[in-house]
XYZ file of C-alpha atoms in Angstrom:
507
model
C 219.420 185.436 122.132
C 218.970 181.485 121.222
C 216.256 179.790 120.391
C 216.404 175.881 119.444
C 215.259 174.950 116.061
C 212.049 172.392 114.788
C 214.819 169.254 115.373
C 214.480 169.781 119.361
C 218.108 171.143 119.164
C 218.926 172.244 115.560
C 219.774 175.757 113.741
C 220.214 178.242 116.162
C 218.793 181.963 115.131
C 218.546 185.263 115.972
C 215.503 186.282 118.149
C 214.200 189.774 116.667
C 214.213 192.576 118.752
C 210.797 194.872 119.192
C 210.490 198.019 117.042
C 211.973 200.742 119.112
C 209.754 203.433 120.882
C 208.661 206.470 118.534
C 212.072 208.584 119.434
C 211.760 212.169 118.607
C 213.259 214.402 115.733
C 215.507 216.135 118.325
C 217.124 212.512 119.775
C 217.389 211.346 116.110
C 219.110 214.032 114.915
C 221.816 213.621 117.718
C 222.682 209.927 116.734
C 226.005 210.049 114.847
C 227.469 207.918 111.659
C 230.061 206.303 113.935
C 227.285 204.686 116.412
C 225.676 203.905 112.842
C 228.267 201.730 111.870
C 229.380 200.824 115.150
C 225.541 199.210 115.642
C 226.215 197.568 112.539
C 229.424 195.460 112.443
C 227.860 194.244 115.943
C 225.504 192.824 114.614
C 226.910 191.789 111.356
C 229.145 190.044 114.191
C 226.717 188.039 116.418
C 224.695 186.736 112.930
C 228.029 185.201 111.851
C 228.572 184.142 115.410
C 225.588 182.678 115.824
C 225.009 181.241 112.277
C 228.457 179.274 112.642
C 227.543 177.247 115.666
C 227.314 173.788 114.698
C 224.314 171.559 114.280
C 223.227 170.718 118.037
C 221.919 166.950 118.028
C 221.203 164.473 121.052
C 223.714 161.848 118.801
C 227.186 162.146 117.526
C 227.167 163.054 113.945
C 228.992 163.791 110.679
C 229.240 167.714 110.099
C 229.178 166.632 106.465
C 225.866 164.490 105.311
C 224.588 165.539 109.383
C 223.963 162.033 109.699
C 224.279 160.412 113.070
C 227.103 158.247 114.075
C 225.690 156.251 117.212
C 222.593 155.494 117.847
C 220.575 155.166 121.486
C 217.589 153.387 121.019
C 215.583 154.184 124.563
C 215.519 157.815 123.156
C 212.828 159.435 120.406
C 214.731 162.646 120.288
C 214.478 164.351 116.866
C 215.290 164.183 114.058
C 217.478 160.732 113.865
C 215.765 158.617 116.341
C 212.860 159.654 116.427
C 212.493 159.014 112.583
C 214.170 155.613 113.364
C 211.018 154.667 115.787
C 208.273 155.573 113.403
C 210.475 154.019 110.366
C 210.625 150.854 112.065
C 206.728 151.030 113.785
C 204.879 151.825 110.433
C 206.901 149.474 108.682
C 205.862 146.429 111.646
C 201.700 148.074 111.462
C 201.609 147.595 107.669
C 203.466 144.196 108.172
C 200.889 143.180 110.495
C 198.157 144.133 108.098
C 199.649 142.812 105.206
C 199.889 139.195 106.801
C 196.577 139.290 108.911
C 194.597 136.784 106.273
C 197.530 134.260 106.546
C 196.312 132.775 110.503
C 192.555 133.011 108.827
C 193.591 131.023 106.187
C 191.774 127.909 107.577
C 188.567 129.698 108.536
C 188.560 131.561 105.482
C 188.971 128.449 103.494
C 185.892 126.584 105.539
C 183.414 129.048 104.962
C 184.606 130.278 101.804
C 184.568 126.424 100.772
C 188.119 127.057 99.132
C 191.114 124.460 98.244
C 194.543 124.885 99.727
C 195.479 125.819 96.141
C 193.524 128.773 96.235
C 194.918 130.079 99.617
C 198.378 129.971 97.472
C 196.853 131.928 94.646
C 196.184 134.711 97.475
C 199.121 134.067 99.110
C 200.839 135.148 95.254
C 199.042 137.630 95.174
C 199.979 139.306 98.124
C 203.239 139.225 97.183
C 203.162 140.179 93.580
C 201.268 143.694 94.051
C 204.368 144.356 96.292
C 206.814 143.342 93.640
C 205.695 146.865 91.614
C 204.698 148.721 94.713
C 208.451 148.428 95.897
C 210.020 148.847 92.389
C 207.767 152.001 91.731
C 207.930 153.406 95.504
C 212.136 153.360 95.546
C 212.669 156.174 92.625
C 209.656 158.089 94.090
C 210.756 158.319 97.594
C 214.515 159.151 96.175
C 212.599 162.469 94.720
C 209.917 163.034 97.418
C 211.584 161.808 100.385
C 210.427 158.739 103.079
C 207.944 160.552 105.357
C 204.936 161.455 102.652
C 205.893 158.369 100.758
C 205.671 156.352 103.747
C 202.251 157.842 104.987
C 200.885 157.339 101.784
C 201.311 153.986 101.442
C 200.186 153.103 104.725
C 196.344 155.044 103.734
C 196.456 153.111 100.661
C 196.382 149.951 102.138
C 193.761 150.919 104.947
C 191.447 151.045 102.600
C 191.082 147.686 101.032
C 191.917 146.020 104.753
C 188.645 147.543 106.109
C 186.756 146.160 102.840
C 187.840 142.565 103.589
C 185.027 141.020 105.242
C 183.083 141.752 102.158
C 184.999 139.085 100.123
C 182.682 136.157 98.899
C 184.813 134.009 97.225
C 188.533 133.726 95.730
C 188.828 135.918 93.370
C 188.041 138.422 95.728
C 189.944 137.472 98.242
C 193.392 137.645 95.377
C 191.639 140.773 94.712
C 192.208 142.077 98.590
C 195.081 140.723 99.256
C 197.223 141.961 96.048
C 195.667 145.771 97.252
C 196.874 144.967 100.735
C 200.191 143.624 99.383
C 201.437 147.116 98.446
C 201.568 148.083 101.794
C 204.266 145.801 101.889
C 206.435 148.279 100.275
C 206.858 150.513 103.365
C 209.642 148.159 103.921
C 211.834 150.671 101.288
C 210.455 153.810 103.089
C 211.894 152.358 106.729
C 215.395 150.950 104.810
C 215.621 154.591 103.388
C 214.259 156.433 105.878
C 217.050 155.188 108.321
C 219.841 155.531 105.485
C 219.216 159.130 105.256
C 219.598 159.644 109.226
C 222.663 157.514 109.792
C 226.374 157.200 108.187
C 227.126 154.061 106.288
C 229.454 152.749 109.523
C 226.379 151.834 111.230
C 223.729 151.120 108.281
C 223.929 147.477 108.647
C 223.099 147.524 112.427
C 220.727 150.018 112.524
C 218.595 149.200 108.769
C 218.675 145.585 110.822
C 216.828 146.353 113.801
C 214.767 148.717 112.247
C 214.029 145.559 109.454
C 213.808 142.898 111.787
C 211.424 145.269 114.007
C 209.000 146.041 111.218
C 209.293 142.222 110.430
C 208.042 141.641 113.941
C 204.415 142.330 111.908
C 204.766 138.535 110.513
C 204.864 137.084 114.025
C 202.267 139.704 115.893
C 199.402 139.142 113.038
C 199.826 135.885 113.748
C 199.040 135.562 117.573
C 196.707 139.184 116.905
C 194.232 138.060 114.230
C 194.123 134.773 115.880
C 193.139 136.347 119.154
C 190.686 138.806 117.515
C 189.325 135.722 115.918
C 188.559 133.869 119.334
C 187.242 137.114 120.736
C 184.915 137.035 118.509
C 183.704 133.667 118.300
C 183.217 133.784 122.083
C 180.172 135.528 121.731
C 177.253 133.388 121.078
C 176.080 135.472 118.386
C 179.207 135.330 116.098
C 180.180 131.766 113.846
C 183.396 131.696 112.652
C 182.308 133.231 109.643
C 181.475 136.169 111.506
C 184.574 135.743 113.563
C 187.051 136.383 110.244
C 185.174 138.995 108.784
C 185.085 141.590 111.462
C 188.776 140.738 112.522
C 190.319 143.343 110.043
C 188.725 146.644 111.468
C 191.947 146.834 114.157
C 195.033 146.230 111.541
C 193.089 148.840 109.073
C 192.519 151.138 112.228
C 196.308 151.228 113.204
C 197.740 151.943 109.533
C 195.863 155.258 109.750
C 197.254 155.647 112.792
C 200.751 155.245 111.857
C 200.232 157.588 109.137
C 199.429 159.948 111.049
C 202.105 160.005 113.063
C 204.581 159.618 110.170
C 203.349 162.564 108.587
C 203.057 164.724 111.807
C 206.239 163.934 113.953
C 208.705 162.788 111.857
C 211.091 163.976 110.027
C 212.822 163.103 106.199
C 216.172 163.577 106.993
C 218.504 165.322 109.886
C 218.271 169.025 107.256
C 214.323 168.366 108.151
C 212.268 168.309 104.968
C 213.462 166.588 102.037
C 215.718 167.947 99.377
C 217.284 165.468 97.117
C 220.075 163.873 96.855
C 220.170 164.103 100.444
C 222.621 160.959 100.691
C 225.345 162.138 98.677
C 229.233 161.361 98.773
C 231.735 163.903 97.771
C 233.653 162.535 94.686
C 234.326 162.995 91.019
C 230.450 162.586 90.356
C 229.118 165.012 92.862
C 227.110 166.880 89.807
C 225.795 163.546 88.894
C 221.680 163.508 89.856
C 220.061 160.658 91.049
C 218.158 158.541 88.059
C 216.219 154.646 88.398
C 218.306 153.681 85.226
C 221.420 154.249 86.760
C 220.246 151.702 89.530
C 218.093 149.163 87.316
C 221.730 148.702 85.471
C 223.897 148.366 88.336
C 224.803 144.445 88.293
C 225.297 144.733 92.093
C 221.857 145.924 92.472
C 220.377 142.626 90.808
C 223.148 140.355 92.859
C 221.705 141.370 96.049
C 218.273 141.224 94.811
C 218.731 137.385 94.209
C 220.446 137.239 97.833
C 217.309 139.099 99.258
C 215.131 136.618 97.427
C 216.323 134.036 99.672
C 216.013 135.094 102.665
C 213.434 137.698 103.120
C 211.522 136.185 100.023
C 211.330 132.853 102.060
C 210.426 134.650 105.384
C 207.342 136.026 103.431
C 206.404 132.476 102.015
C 206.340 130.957 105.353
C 204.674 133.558 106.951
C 201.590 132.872 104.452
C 201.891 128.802 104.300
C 203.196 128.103 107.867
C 199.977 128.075 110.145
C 198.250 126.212 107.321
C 201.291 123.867 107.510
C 201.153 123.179 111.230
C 197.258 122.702 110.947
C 196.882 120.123 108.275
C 200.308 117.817 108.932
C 199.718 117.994 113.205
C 195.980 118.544 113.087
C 196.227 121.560 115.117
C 193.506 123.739 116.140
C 193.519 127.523 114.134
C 194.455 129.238 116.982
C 197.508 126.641 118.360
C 198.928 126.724 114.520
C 198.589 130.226 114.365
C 200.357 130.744 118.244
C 202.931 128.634 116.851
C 203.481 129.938 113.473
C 204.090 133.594 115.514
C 207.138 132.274 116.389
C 208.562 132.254 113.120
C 207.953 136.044 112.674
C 208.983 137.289 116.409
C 212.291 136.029 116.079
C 212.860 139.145 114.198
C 212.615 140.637 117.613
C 216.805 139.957 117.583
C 217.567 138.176 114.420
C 217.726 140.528 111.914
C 219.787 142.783 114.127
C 222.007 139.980 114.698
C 222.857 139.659 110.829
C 223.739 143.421 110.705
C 225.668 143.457 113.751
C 227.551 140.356 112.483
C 228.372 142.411 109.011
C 229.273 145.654 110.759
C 231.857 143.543 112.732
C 233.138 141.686 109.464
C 233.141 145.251 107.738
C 235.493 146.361 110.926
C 237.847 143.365 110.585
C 238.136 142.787 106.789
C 235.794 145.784 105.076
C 233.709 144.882 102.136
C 235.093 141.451 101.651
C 234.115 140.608 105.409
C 230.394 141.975 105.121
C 230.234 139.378 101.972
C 231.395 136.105 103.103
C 229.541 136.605 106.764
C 226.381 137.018 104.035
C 226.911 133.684 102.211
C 228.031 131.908 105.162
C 224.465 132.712 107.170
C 222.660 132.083 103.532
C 224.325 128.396 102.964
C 223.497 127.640 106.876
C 219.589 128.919 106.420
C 219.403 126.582 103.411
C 220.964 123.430 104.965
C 218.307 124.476 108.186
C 215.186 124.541 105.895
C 216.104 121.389 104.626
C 216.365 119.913 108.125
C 213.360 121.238 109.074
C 211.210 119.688 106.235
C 211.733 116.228 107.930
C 210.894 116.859 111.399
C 208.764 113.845 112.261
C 206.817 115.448 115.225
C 205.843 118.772 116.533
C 208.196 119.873 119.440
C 211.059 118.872 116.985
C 209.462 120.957 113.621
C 208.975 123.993 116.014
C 212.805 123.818 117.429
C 213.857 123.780 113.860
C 211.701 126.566 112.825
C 213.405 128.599 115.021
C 216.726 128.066 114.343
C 215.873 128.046 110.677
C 214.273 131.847 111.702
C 217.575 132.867 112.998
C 219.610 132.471 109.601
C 216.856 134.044 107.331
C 216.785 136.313 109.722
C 220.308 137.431 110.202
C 220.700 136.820 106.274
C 218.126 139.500 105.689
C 219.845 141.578 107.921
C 223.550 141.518 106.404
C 222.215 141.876 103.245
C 221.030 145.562 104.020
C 224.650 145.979 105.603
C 225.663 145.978 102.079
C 223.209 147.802 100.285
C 224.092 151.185 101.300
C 227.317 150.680 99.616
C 225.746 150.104 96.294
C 224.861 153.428 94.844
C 224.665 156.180 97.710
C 223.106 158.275 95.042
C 220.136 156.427 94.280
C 219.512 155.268 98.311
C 216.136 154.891 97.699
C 215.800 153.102 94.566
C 218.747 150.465 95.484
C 216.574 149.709 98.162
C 213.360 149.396 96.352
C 215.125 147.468 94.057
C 216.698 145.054 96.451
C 213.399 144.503 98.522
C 211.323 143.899 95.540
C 213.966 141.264 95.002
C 212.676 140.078 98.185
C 209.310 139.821 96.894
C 210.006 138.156 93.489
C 210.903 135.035 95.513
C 208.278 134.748 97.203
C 206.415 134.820 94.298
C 208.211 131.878 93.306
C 208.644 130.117 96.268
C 204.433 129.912 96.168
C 204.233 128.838 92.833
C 207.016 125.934 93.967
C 204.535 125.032 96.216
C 201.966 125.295 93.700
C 203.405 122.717 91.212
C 204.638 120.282 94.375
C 201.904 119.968 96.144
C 203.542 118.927 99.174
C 204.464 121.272 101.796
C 207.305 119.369 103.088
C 208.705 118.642 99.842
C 208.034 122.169 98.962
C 210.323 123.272 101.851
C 213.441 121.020 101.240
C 213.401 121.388 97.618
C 213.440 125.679 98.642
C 216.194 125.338 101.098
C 218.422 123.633 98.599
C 217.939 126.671 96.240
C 218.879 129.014 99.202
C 222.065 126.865 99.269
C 223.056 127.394 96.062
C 222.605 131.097 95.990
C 224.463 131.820 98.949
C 227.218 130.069 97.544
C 226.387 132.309 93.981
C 227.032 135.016 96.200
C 230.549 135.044 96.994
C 231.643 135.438 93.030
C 228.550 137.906 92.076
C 229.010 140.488 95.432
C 231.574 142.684 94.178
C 230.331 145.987 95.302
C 233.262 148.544 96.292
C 234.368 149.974 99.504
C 233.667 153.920 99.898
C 236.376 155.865 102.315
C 234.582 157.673 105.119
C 234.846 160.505 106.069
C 235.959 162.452 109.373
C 233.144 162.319 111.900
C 232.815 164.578 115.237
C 230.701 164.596 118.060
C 227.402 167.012 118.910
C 229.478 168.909 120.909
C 232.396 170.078 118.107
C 233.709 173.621 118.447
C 232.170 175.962 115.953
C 236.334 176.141 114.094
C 235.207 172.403 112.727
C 233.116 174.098 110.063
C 235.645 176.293 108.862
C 232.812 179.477 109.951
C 230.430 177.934 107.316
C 226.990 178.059 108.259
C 225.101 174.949 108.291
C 221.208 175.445 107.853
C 218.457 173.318 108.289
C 216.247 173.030 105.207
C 212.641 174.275 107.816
């Protein structure tokens, strides 16, 4: 008999039978050597049998790597999907928490009696922690695997986001926020995560929406801590001061939450727990383990890193400085900027998929060369949109640009991770660390721009010209090489596609 195995459908095994009945000497005696061995080619039979059927998964799939081929995205089942869902839910929880001082930023700043300068000192320091969180996390999880990796961070930064309405002036606040900031790096757990459960064909779609979902975070803190704010202010016996400080009990809350549920229904990869090199491709340096140097002196890596600096780097440094923008130039009340400013972040909701469905259909039409000049191309148009957007004159016309300015960043991010999984499929994980640390590096930047400007609006146009001029940089330094796929079949293959090699599931 069948049983299905921990993936909802995966190894199948052989259901032991009960010890027989105590038989007597008389009936033992009687059995002969030919029933013997009869009894045991049978069985030697239905193991093989059984142990040969393939791999039994709601999603078509590679018989090879066991990673899927499509993807459905109304289903949880495991292990591909369902890892999907919490990959792209922790990543948009420790978003949310990461960003939930940003909408305070004016209330903190009253009662705090801080400077706009020292909101940007924060706002660096948010950033920076995650620049080493995400170069650290990348090897780790390549050796550990996504789920406890994941889970881990996502405690981590709990803790300091219940502490922060203890912080009494700013260098604890840059204190908070750079603990807070390496939540940030659950980003590389949710690129890797879905790298390990899908084949290469559909990486740049599905690390997309699973991106630009977790990105969501930017644009929820912004209309949640906001509301949380006026919740609390509406009782008569909590100021605004009060308002702020117990607003970061729900976003600490929820990343133990999603822990939790990382750690207790997902899964690393479709084999079930993590074994590396999970990820690997069958050539001439199959025997060749998985090491950070090989990735820290991969060229490509660093080439995409810059890319990534420009687009996701610049969706970070307007998700800190864009509520405070929209309050100060329009006068704006804290919780109309901060409505507003969620705008910015829930374009993600489509954006980010966009830019990895627009690279998957370049890669279809022209391969490698088509996923890199659809990049640049959505890079060149997000800088020449920033630009325009630093001289809107009035509101409705600053908030129309910031949305179409979201939808290149957005899609940039997105094709970007269409082309990382090409890099080095040995070192998944770190590439992607890597890459998204990139990420983080310019926004480190960007603030300290705005730091030595001044001027927001100045700040902005003098970034988008820099975006410009990388995404041009991009179509000499992208050189990263085309791998052959290989044969794919469905869930439902005959057991002859395996050759009568069993497949097991590492339980």
């Amino acid at each position: 008999k069948r049983r299905h195995g921990c993936f909802g459908g995966g190894v199948n095994r052989l259901k032991p039978k009960p010890f027989p009945s105590t038989m007597s000497l008389e009936r033992k005696a009687e059995k002969s050597m030919s029933g013997i061995s009869r009894g045991i080619s049978s069985a030697i039979e239905t193991t093989v049998e059984v142990a040969s059927l393939p791999m039994q998964f709601s999603l078509s799939y590679n018989p090879e790597t066991l990673r899927a081929t499509e993807y459905k995205i109304r289903s949880c089942a495991r292990p591909h999907m369902r890892a999907f869902h919490l990959a792209w839910t922790s990543f948009l929880i420790a978003f949310t928490a990461w960003f939930s001082f940003a909408p305070l930023g004016p209330a903190i700043k009253k009662t705090l009696g801080l400077q706009d300068s020292d909101l940007l000192w924060a706002n660096v320091a948010s950033v920076l922690s995650t620049v080493f969180a995400r170069f650290a996390v990348g090897p780790i999880m390549d050796h550990i695997g996504p789920r406890k990796g994941q889970a881990f961070l996502l405690i981590f930064g709990a803790i300091p986001t219940y502490f922060a309405g203890l912080i009494q002036n700013v260098a604890g606040l840059c204190i908070i926020r750079g603990l807070v900031g390496v939540v940030g790096a659950t980003f590389v757990g949710c690129q890797f995560w879905c790298t390990l459960m899908f084949e290469k064909e559909i990486a740049g779609t599905v690390n997309a929406i699973a991106g630009g979902w977790g990105n969501l975070g930017g644009g929820l803190t912004q209309a949640l801590m906001v509301g949380i704010y006026a919740m609390n202010t509406s009782s008569p016996n909590c100021d605004e001061e009060c308002g702020w400080r117990n607003a970061f009990y729900i976003p600490a809350t929820l990343l133990v939450l999603a822990a939790v549920a990382v750690i207790f229904l997902g899964d690393d990869c479709p084999q079930g727990l993590y074994r590396p090199p999970v990820n690997h491709v069958a050539d001439e340096d199959d025997d060749k383990k998985a090491h950070v140097c090989d990735v820290a002196g991969n060229p490509q890596v660093w080439s995409l890193a810059l890319q990534y600096a420009c687009c996701f780097g610049m969706e970070l440094h307007v998700n800190n400085t864009i509520a405070l923008y929209y309050y100060e130039r329009f006068g704006l009340s804290i919780t109309t900027a901060g409505l507003i400013a969620s705008l910015f972040g829930l374009m993600n909701l489509f954006c980010r998929a966009l830019g990895g469905m627009l690279s998957d259909w370049a890669f279809s039409r022209w391969k490698m060369p088509g996923r890199k000049y659809s990049h640049a191309g959505l890079m060149c148009t997000e800088g020449i949109m920033l630009v325009i957007f630093s001289h809107m004159p009035n509101l409705p016309a600053a908030i129309f640009m910031m949305i179409v300015f979201s939808l290149f960043v957005q899609s940039a991010e997105g094709s970007t991770f269409g082309i990382v999984p090409y890099v080095d499929p040995k070192n998944t994980g770190g590439v992607c660390g890597f890459v998204g640390a990139g990420g983080n590096i310019g926004a480190v930047c960007w603030g300290l721009v705005f730091l030595a400007v001044g001027d927001f609006a100045t700040g902005y146009m003098i970034l988008g010209c820099i975006v410009f001029g990388v995404g041009l940089l991009g179509i000499p330094t992208i050189q990263v090489k085309d791998v052959t796929t290989k044969s794919m079949v469905s869930s439902d293959v005959n057991a002859s596609a395996f050759g009568g090699k069993t497949v097991q599931a590492a339980l």
